[in-house]
Coordinates of C-alpha atoms in Angstrom, one line a residue:
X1 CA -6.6 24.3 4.7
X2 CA -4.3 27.3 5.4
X3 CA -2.5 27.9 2.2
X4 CA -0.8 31.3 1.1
X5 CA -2.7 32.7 -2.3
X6 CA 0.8 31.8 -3.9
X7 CA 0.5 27.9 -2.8
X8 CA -3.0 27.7 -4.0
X9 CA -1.9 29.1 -7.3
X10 CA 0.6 26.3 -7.3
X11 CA -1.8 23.9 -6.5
X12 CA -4.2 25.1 -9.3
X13 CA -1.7 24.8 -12.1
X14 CA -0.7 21.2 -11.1
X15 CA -4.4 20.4 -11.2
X16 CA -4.9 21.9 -14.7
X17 CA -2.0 20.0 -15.8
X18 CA -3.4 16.7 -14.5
X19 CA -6.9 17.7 -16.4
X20 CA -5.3 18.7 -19.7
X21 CA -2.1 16.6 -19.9
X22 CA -2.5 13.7 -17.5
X23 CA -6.0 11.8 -17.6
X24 CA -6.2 12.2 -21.3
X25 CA -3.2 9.9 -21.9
X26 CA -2.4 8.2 -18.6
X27 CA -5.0 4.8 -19.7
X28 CA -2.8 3.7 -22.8
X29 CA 0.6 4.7 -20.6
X30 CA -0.6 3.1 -18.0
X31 CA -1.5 -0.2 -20.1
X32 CA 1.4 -0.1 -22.2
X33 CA 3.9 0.2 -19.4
X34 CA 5.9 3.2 -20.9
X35 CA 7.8 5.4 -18.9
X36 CA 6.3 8.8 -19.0
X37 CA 9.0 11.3 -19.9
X38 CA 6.5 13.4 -21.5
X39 CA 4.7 13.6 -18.1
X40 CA 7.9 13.9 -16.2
X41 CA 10.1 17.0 -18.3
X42 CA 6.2 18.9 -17.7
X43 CA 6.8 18.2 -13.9
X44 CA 10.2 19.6 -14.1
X45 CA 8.9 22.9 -15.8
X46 CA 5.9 23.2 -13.0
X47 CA 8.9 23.7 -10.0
X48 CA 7.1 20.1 -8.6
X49 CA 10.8 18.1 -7.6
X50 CA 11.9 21.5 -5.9
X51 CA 8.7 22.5 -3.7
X52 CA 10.5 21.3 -0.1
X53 CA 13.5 23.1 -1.4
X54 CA 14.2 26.7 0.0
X55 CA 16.3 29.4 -1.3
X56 CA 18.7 29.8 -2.2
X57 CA 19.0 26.0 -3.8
X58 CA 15.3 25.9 -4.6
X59 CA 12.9 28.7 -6.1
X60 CA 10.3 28.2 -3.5
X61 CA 9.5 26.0 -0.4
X62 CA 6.0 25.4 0.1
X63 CA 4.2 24.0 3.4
X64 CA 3.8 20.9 3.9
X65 CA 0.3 21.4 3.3
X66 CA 0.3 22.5 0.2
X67 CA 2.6 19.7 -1.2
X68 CA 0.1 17.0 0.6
X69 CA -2.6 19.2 -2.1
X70 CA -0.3 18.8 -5.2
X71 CA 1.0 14.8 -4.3
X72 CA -2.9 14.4 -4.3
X73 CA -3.7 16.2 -7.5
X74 CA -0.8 14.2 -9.3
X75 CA -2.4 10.8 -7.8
X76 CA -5.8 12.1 -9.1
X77 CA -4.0 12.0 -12.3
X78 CA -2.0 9.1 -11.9
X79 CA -0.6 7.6 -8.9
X80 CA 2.5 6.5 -10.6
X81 CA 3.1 10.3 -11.0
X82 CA 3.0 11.2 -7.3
X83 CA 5.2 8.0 -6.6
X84 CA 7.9 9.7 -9.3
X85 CA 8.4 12.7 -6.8
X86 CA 8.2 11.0 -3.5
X87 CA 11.1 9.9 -2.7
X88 CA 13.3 12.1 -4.5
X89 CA 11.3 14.7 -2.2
X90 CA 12.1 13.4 1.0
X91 CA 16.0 13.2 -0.2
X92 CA 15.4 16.8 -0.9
X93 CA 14.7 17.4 2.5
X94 CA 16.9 14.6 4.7
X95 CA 19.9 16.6 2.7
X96 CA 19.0 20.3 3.3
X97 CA 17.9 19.5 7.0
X98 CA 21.2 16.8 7.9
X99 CA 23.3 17.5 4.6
X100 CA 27.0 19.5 4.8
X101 CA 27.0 22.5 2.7
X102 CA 29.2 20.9 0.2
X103 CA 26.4 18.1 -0.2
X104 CA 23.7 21.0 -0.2
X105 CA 25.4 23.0 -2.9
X106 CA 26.3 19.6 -5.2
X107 CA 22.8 18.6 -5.0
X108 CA 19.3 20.6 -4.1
X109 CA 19.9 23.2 -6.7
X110 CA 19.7 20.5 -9.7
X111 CA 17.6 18.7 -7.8
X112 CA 15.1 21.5 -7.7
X113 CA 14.9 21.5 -11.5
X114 CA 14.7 18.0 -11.3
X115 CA 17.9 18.2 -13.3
X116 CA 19.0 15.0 -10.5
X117 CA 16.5 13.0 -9.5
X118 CA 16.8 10.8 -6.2
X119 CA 15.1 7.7 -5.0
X120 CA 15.7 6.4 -1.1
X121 CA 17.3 2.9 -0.8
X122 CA 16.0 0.7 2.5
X123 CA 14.5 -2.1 1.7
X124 CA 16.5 -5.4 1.5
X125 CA 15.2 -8.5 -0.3
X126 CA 15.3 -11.0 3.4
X127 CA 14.6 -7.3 5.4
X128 CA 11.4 -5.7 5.1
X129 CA 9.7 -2.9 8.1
X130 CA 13.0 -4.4 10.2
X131 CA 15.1 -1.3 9.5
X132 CA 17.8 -2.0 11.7
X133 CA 18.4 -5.8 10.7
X134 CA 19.6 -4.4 7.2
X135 CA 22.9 -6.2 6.2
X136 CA 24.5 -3.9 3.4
X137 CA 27.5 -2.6 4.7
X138 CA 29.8 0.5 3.9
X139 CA 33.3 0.0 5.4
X140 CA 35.9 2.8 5.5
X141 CA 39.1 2.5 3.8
X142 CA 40.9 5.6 3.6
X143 CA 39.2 8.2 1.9
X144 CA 36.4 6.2 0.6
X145 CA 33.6 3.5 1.7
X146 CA 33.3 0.0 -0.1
X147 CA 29.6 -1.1 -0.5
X148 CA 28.0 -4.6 -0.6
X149 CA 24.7 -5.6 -0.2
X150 CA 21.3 -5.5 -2.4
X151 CA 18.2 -3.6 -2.2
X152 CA 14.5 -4.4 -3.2
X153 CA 11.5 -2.3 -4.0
X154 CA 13.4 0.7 -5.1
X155 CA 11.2 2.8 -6.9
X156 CA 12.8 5.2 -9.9
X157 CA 16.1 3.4 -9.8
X158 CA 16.9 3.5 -13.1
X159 CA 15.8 7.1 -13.9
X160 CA 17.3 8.4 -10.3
X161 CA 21.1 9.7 -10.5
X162 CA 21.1 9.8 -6.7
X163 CA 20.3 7.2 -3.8
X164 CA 20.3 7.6 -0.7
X165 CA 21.4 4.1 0.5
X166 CA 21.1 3.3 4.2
X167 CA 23.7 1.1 4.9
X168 CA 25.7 -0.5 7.9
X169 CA 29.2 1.4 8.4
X170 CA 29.5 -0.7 11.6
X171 CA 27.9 -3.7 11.7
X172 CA 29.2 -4.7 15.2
X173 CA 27.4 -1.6 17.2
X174 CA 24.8 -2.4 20.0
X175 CA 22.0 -1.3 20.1
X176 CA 22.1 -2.0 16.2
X177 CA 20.6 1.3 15.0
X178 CA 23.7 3.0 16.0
X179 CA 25.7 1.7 13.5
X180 CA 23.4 3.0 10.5
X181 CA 24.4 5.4 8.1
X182 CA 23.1 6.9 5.5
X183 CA 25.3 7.6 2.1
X184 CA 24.7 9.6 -1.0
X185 CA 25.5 7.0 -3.8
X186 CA 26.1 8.4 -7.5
X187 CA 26.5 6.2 -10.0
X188 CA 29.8 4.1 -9.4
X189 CA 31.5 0.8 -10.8
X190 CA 29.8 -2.0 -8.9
X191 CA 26.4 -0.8 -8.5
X192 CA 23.7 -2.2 -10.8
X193 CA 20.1 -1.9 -10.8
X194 CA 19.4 -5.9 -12.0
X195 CA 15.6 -6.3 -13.0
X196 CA 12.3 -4.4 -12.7
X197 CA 9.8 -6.0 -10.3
X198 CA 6.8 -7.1 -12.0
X199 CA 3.7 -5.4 -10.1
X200 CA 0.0 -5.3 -9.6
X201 CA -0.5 -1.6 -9.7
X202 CA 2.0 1.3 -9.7
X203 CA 2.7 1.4 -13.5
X204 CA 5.2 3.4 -15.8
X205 CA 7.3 3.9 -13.2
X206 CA 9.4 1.0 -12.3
X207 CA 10.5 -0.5 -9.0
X208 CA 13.7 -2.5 -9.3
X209 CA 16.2 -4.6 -7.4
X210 CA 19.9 -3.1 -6.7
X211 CA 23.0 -4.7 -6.3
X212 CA 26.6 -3.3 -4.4
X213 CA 29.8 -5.0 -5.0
X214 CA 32.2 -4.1 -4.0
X215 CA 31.1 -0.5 -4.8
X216 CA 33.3 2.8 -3.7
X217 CA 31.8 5.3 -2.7
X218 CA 34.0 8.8 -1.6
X219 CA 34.0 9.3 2.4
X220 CA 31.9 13.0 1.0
X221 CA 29.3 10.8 0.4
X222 CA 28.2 10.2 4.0
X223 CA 25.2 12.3 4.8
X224 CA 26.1 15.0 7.3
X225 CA 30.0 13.9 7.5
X226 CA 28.7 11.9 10.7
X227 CA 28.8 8.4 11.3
X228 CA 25.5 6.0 13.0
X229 CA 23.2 8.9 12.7
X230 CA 21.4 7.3 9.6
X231 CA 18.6 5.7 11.4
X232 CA 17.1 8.3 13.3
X233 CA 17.7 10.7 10.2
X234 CA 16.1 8.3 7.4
X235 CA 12.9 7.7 10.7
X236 CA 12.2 11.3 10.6
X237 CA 12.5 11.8 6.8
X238 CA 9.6 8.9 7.0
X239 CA 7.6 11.4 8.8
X240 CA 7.8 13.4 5.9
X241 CA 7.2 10.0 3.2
X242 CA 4.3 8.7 5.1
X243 CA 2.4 12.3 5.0
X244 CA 3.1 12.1 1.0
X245 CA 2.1 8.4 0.5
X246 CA -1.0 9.6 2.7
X247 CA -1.6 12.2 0.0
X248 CA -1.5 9.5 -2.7
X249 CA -3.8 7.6 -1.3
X250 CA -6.7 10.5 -0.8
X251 CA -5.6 11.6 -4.6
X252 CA -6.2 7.9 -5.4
X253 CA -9.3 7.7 -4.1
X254 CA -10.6 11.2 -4.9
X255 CA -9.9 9.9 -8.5
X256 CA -12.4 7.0 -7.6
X257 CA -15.1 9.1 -6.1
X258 CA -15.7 11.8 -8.6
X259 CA -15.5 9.0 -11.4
X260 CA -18.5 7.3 -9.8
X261 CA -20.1 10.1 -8.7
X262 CA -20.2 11.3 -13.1
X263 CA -20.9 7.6 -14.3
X264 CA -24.2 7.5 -11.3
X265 CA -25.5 10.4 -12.7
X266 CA -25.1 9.6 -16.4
X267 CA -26.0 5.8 -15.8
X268 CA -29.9 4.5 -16.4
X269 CA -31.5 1.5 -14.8
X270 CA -35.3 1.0 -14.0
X271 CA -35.9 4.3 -15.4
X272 CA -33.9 6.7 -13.2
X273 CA -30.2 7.8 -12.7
X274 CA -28.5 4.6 -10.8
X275 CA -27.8 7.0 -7.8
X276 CA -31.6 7.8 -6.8
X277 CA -31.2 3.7 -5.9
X278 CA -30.3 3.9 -2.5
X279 CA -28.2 1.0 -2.6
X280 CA -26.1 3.0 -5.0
X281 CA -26.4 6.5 -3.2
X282 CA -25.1 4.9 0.4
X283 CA -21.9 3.7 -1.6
X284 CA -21.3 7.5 -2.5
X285 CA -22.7 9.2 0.6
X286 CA -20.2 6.8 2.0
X287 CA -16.8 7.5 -0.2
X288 CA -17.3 11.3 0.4
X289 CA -17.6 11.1 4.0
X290 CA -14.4 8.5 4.6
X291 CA -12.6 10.8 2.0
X292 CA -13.4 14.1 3.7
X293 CA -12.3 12.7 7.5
X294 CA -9.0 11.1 5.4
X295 CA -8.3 14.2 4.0
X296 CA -8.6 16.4 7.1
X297 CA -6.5 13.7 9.0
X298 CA -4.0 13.9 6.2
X299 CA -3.9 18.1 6.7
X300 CA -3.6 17.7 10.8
X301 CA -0.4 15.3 9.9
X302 CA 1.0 18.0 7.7
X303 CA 0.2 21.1 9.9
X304 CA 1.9 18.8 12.8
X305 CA 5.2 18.3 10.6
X306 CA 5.4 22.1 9.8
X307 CA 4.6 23.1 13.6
X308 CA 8.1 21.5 14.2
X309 CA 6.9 19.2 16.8
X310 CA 7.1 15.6 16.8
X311 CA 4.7 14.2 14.0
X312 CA 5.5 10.1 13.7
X313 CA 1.8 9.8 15.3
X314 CA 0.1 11.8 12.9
X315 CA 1.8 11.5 10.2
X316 CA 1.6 7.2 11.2
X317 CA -2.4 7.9 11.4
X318 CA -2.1 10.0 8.2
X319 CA -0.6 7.3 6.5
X320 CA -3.1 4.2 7.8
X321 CA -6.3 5.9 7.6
X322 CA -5.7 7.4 4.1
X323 CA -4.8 4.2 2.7
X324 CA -7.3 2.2 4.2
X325 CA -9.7 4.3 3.2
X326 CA -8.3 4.3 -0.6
X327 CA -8.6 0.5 -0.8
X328 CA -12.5 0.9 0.5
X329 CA -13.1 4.1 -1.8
X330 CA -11.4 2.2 -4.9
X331 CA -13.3 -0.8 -4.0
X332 CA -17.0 0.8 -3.9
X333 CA -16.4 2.6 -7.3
X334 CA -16.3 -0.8 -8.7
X335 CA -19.6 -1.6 -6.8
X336 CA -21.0 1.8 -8.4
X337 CA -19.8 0.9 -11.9
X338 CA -20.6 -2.9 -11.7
X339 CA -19.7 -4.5 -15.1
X340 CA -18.0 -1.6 -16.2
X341 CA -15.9 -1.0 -13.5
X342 CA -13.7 -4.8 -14.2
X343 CA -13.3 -3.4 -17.6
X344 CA -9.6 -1.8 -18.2
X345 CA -11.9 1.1 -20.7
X346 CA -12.8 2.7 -17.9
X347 CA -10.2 4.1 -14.5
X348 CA -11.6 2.7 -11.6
X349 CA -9.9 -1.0 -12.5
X350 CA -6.5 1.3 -12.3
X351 CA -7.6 2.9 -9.4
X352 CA -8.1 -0.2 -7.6
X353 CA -4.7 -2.3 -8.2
X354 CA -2.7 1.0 -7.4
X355 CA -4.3 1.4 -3.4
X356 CA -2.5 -1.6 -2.2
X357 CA 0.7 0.4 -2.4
X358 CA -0.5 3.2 0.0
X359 CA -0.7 0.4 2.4
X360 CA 2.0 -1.6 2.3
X361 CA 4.3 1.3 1.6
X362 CA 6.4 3.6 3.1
X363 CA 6.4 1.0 6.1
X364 CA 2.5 -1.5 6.5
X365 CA -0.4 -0.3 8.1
X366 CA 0.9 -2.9 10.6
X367 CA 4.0 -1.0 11.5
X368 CA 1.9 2.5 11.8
X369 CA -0.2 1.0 14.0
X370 CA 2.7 -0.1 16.7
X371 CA 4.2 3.7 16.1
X372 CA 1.0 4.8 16.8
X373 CA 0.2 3.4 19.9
X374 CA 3.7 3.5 21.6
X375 CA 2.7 6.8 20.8
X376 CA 0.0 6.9 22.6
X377 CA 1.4 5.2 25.5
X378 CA 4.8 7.8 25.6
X379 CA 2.5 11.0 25.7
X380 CA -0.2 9.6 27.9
X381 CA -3.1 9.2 25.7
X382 CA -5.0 11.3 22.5
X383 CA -4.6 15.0 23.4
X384 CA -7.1 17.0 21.4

């Protein structure tokens, strides 16, 4: 990990924060189902919604690298914590990479305090990983776009004063994805966030249905003033999403590992620490292994995005390996526990219903796989 002394400062203090504010309170938040603006104001002080951010709309931009250390120290905490700062992050970045400077100067610098706070809109209720078979449209009229169509899955819609919708402005373009745009939505008369989605895992913060009808939306609104390019910017802000879900899912299951590797040591049976049964010691020697590889996949991925070059294959590994290696992590500390570890007094329960996000999320481990090995196929195998 090749992080400046400033980034692994910043690190640091988002990993004391998770120690002394976080895990202390996160089981009754998490069980209660409250929102945690407690959690959330603290994130705002710590700089954490402006770290992809530079000057002069942000205080300071970190690598990518060092923001895959502090999404995993958040999901160490709590996952529903790192979730609260993904999307809004890569809106931070899709609008200082493709945004105008009027869009630029209207949003990153409150979005840097976390003053605004933005989720990402794709998802449709009858869509799913088919991106381009989305059927909200924007249509021009005059000076402004009228929006209809629904959303699913969104998460932080109803605390989010920004979405980046992507939308059809021409639904009659072939091939499809050149009719996809992507629009800055405030909001506006006609759009409504309509129910929360009941979930497994992913607590606190809340993942809702939207609903457009009929909505206007000013022509400024349109990110980068240019028409159709939506697809192929929302695919490469993904790059970005999939490296952070990746980190959620080694903070995740990091969580899980040094929870077992404290209750082995402390737990008795047949007159000896539970870990010196080797049953018990493979499980760990196991979850520290698959956690180290996952994490050093999930720090290629980042260095890849950061290098500039193209990074959907790493950042596609990144993002299936992680997460499958969360579910297994999370699913071996219940082994380690036993009893204990289907009881909601202890973490590992928590830990468990929350991996399933990592891999259905940000696009399935089904999807990564075909990126990854068209991938393959375009550059002509794995170069090392």
């Amino acid at each position: 990990m090749k992080l400046s002394t400033e980034e692994q400062e910043i690190v640091a203090v988002v990993r004391d924060f998770v120690d002394r504010d976080v895990r202390p309170v996160v089981r009754d938040l998490e069980q209660s189902g409250e929102y945690p603006e407690k959690l959330i104001e603290k994130m705002k002080e710590l700089g954490v919604f402006g770290l992809v951010i530079p000057e002069p709309y942000g205080d300071v931009k970190v690598s990518t690298e060092c923001y895959a250390m502090v999404t995993e120290e958040l999901a160490r905490g709590w996952m529903s914590l790192a979730g609260a700062m993904g999307g809004h992050s890569v809106i931070s970045k899709l609008i200082w990479t493709y945004g105008t400077d009027e869009q630029k100067e209207k949003y990153l610098p409150r979005m840097a305090t976390g003053e605004i706070r933005a989720t990402m809109a794709l998802t449709e209720p009858d869509g799913g990983s088919d991106l381009q078979a989305i059927r909200t449209t924007a249509i021009s009229e005059g000076d402004e776009y009228v929006v209809n169509g629904s959303k699913t899955w969104i998460s932080n819609a109803r605390h989010s004063e920004l979405t980046a919708l992507l939308c059809k402005t021409d639904p009659n373009t072939s091939p499809r994805h050149t009719g996809i745009s992507v629009l800055l939505v405030e909001r506006v008369p006609g759009f409504t966030v309509s129910r929360d989605l009941p979930k497994l895992g992913y607590k606190g913060v809340e993942s809702c249905e939207l609903n457009f009808e009929n909505a206007r939306v000013p022509a400024t609104a349109l990110l980068g003033g240019v028409e159709g390019e939506g697809f192929s910017q929302m695919m490469k802000g993904l790059e970005f999403g999939r490296i952070q879900v990746a980190a959620r899912a080694t903070g995740v299951a990091r969580a899980a590992l040094d929870d077992s590797l404290a209750y082995a040591q402390e737990r008795m049976s047949f007159g000896k620490p539970i870990w010196r049964h080797q049953a018990v010691g493979n499980l760990l020697a196991d979850m520290a292994t698959k956690l180290t590889a996952a994490r050093l996949l999930l720090l290629h991925a980042a260095e890849q995005l950061d290098s500039g070059n193209r990074s959907d294959l790493e950042a596609g590994m990144a993002k299936l390996h992680c997460s499958e290696v969360a579910m297994e992590i999370t699913l071996s500390a219940i082994r380690v526990h036993g009893g204990y570890g289907y009881s909601t007094e202890f973490d590992v329960e928590r830990y468990f219903r929350d991996a399933p996000l990592m891999i259905v999320g940000e696009g399935t481990n089904e999807i990564q796989r075909n990126i990854i090995v068209r991938q393959l196929v375009e550059r002509g195998g794995l170069i090392i």
